[in-house]
XYZ file of C-alpha atoms in Angstrom:
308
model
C 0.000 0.000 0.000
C 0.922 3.204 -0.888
C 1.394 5.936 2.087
C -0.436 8.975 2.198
C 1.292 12.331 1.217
C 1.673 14.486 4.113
C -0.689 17.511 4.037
C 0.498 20.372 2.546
C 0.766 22.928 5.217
C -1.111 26.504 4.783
C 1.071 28.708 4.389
C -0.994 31.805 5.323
C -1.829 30.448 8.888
C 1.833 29.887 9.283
C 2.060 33.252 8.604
C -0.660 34.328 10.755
C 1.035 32.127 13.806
C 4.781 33.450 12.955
C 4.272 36.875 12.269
C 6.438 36.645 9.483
C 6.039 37.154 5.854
C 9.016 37.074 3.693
C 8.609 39.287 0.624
C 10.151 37.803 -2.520
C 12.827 40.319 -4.010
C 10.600 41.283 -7.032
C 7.924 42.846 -4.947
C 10.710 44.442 -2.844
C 12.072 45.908 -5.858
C 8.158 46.847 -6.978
C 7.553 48.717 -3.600
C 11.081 50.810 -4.046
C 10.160 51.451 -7.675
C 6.494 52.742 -7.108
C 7.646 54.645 -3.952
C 9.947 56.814 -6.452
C 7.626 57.594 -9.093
C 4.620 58.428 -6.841
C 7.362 60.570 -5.107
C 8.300 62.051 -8.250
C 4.591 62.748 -9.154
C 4.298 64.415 -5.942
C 6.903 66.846 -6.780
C 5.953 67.301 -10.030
C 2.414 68.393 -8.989
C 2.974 70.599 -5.893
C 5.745 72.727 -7.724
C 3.549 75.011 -9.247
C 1.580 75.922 -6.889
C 4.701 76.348 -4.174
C 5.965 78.445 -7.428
C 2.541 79.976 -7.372
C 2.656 81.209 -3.435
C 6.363 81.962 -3.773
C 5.432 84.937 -6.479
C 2.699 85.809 -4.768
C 5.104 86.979 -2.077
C 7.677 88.378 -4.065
C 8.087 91.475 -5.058
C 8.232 93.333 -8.479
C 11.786 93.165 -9.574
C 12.839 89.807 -8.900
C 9.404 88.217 -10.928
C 10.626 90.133 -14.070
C 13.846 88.619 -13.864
C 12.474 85.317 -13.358
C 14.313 84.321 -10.403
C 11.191 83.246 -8.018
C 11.274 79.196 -7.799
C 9.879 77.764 -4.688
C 11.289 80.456 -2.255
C 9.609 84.050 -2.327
C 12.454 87.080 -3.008
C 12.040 90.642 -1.329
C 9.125 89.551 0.555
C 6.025 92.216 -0.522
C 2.668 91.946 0.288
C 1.550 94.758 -1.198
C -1.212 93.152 -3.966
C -2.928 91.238 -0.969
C -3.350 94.250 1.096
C -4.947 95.924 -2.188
C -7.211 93.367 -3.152
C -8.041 92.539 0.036
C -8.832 96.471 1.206
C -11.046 95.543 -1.926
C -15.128 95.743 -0.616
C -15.781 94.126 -4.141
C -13.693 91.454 -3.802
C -15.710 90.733 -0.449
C -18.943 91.095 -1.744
C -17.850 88.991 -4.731
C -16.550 86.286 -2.721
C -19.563 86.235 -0.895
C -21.295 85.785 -4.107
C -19.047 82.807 -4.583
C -19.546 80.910 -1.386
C -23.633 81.214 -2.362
C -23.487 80.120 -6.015
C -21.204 77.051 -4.490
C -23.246 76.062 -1.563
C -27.329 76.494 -3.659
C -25.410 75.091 -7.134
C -23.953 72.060 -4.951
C -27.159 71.543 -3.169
C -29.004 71.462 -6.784
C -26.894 69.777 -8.328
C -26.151 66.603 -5.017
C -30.233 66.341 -5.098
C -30.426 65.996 -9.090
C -27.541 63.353 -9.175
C -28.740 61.406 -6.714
C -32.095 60.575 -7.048
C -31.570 60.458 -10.875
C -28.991 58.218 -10.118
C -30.978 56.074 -7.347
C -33.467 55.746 -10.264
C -31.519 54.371 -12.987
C -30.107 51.317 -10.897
C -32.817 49.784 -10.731
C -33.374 47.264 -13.727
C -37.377 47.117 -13.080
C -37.274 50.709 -13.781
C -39.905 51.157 -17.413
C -37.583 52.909 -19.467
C -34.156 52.746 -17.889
C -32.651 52.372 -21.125
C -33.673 55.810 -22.701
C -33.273 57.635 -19.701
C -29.810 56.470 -19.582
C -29.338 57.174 -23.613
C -30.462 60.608 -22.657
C -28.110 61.424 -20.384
C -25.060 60.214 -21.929
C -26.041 61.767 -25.278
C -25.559 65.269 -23.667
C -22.010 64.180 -22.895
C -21.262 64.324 -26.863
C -23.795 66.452 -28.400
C -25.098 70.237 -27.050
C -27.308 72.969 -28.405
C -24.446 75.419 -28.673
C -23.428 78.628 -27.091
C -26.156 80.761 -29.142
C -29.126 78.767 -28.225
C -27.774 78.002 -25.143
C -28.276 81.952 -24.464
C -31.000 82.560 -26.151
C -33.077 79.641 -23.892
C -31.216 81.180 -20.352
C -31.531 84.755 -20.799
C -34.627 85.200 -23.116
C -36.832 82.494 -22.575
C -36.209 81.750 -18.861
C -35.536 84.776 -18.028
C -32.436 84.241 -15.581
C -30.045 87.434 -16.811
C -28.353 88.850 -14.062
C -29.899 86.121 -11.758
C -28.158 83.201 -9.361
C -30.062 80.692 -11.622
C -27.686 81.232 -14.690
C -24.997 80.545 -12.700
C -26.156 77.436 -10.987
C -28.437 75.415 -13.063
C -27.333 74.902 -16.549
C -24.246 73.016 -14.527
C -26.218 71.404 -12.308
C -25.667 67.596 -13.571
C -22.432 66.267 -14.738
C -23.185 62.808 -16.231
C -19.856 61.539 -15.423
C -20.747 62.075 -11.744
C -24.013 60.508 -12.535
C -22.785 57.186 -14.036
C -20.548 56.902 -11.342
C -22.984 57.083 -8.231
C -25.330 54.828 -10.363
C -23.049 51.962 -10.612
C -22.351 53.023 -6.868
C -26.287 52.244 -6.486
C -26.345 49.053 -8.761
C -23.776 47.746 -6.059
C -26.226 48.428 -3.227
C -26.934 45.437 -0.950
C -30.725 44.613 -1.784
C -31.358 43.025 0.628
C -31.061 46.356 2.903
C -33.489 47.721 1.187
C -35.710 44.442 1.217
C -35.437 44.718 5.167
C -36.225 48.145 5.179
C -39.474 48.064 2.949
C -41.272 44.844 5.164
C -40.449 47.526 7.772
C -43.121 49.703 6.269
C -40.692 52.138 4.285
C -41.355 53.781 1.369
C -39.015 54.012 -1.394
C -38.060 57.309 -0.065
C -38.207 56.362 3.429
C -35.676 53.999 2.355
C -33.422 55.996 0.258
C -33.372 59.099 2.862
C -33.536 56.847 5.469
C -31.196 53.746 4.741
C -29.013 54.295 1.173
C -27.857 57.842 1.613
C -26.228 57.266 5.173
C -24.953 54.465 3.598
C -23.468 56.096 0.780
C -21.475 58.801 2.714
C -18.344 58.245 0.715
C -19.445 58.633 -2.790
C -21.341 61.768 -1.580
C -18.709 63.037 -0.504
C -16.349 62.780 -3.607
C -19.416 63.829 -6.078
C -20.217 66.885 -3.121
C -16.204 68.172 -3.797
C -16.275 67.611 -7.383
C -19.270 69.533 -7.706
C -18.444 72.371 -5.500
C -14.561 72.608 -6.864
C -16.303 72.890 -10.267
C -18.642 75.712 -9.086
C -16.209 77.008 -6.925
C -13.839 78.059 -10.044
C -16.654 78.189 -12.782
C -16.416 81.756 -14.360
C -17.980 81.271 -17.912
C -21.383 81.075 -16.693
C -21.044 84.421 -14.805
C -19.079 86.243 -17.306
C -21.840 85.534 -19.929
C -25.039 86.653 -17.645
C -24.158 88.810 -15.321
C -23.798 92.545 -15.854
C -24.218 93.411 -12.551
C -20.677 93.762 -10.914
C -22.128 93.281 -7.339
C -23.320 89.325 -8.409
C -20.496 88.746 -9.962
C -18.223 85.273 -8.354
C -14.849 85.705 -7.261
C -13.479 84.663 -10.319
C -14.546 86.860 -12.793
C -13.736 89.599 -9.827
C -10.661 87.963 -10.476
C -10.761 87.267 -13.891
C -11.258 91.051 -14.461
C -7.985 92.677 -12.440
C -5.734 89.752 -14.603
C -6.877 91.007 -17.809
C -6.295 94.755 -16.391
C -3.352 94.626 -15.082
C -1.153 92.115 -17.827
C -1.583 94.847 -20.496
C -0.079 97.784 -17.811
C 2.908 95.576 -15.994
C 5.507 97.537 -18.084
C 4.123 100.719 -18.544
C 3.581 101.696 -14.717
C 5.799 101.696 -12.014
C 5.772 102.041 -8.300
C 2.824 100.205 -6.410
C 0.818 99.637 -9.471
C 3.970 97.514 -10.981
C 3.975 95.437 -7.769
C 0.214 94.561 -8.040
C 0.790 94.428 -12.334
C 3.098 91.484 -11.428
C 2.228 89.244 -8.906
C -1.202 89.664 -9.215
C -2.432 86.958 -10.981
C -0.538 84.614 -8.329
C -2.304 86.397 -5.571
C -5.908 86.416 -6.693
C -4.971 82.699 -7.825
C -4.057 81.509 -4.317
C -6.596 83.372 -2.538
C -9.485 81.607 -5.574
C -8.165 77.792 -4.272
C -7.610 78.411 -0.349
C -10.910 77.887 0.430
C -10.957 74.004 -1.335
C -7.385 73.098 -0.114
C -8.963 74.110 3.931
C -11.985 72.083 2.848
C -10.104 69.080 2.029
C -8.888 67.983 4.902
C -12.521 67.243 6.252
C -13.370 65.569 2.797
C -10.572 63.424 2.754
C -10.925 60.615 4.925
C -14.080 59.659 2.817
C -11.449 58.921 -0.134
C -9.936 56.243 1.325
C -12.478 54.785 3.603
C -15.356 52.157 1.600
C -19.042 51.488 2.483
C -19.265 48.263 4.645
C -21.138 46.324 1.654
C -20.875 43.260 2.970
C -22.679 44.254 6.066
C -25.842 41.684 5.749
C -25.338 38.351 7.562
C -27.121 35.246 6.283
């Protein structure tokens, strides 16, 4: 008779019981490799913007030489204290932190109960409504009768709701949270509807607390893009005191490129660094909202949740 082989041993409860796991010398050579070039892409991305607050600092002279890199040279603050002695600029800003806050509301409620909607397969016409919404990713009415329908026929010249609305659904954001839907447990829902909810009871009530992660990517995406939309604005608005920071913004850049040579003093200071200033004070507001946005990056919805 013929002896039974042994059984091979598991190596991952060895593991487990040893506390030690030997990496082979590839993926020691992967993790050195990756760590480089993510280092590298690190650099490569925050450079101009530490380029961008260096100038912002600098003064006059040594930005028309070109010798402002990453370290500010004859340290002048003179731009910020005009812009910021501004009242415009205040009242613009204000105007920004509105049109960002009603616009992201708009556009959060849109995307998600359009999405919701869509990821359900019983839904009578999923198909078309989905063919409808990606269609607008590759065809549009054009600029012309894009204006005509806002400021004629809707009558939203000089009003928040050119500014907020036409933007209000991106369909990339919208295909994303659906398949983030489709992915749903159903049997959450299941439990939640022999409950007695409704289907809104259920998606106010049980999928949106569930879903805090991809709301809070689409909510940042959404406001970023508000946040620093200026096309809208320019094309609307004739009142200065509803204009957005950026065409506030948008407005002293186009003054003062055509003047930097041809002025000196003060007014040469603020000609040169001022697109760097109004450009740092445009994204402060996103890089101090990050930080409370963040966490929902890298932390998932407990899917798996539902025990059988």
């Amino acid at each position: 008779m013929t002896e039974a082989l042994p059984p091979k041993p598991d190596a991952a409860r060895v593991r487990r019981e040893t506390g030690i796991i030997r990496e082979s010398g590839g993926y020691r050579a992967f993790r050195v490799v990756n760590a480089v070039a993510l280092v590298l892409v690190c650099v490569v991305t925050l450079y101009p913007f530490v380029n961008l607050v260096a100038k912002a600092f600098s003064s006059e002279g040594y930005i028309a030489a070109g010798e402002v890199n990453i370290v500010p040279r004859g340290f002048n603050i003179d731009t910020f204290r005009v812009v910021m002695n501004d009242g415009t600029f205040w009242t613009n800003y204000g105007n920004t932190f509105l049109y960002t806050i009603v616009g992201t509301l708009i556009a959060m409620a849109i995307t998600t109960t359009y999405a919701y909607a869509l990821s359900k397969p019983y839904l009578k016409g999923r198909t078309f409504f989905v063919g409808i919404a990606v269609f607008t990713m590759f065809f549009g009415g054009g600029l012309i009768p894009n204006y005509i329908l806002i400021a004629n026929y809707l009558g939203w010249r000089n009003s928040i709701w050119a500014v907020v609305v036409p933007g209000a659904l991106s369909v990339f954001n919208l295909l994303v949270m659906k398949s983030f839907f489709e992915n749903f447990p159903e049997e959450l829902e299941e439990a939640a509807a022999i409950d007695g909810l409704t289907t809104y009871g259920i998606f106010f009530r049980v999928v949106l607390p569930l879903s805090k992660a991809v709301l809070a990517t689409m909510t940042l995406f959404y406001a970023v893009s508000i946040w620093n939309s200026w096309f809208n604005a320019f094309l609307f608005l004739d009142d200065k005191s509803l204009f957005p920071v950026t065409v506030y913004l948008r407005n002293l850049i186009a003054a003062a490129t055509g003047v930097q040579e041809a002025i000196g003093g003060e007014s040469a200071q603020v000609a040169a660094n001022i697109q760097a200033v109004t450009m740092l004070l445009t994204v402060l507001p996103i890089i101090c909202l990050y930080p409370f946005i963040q966490r929902y990056f890298v932390s998932g919805v407990m899917l798996g949740s539902v025990k059988g």
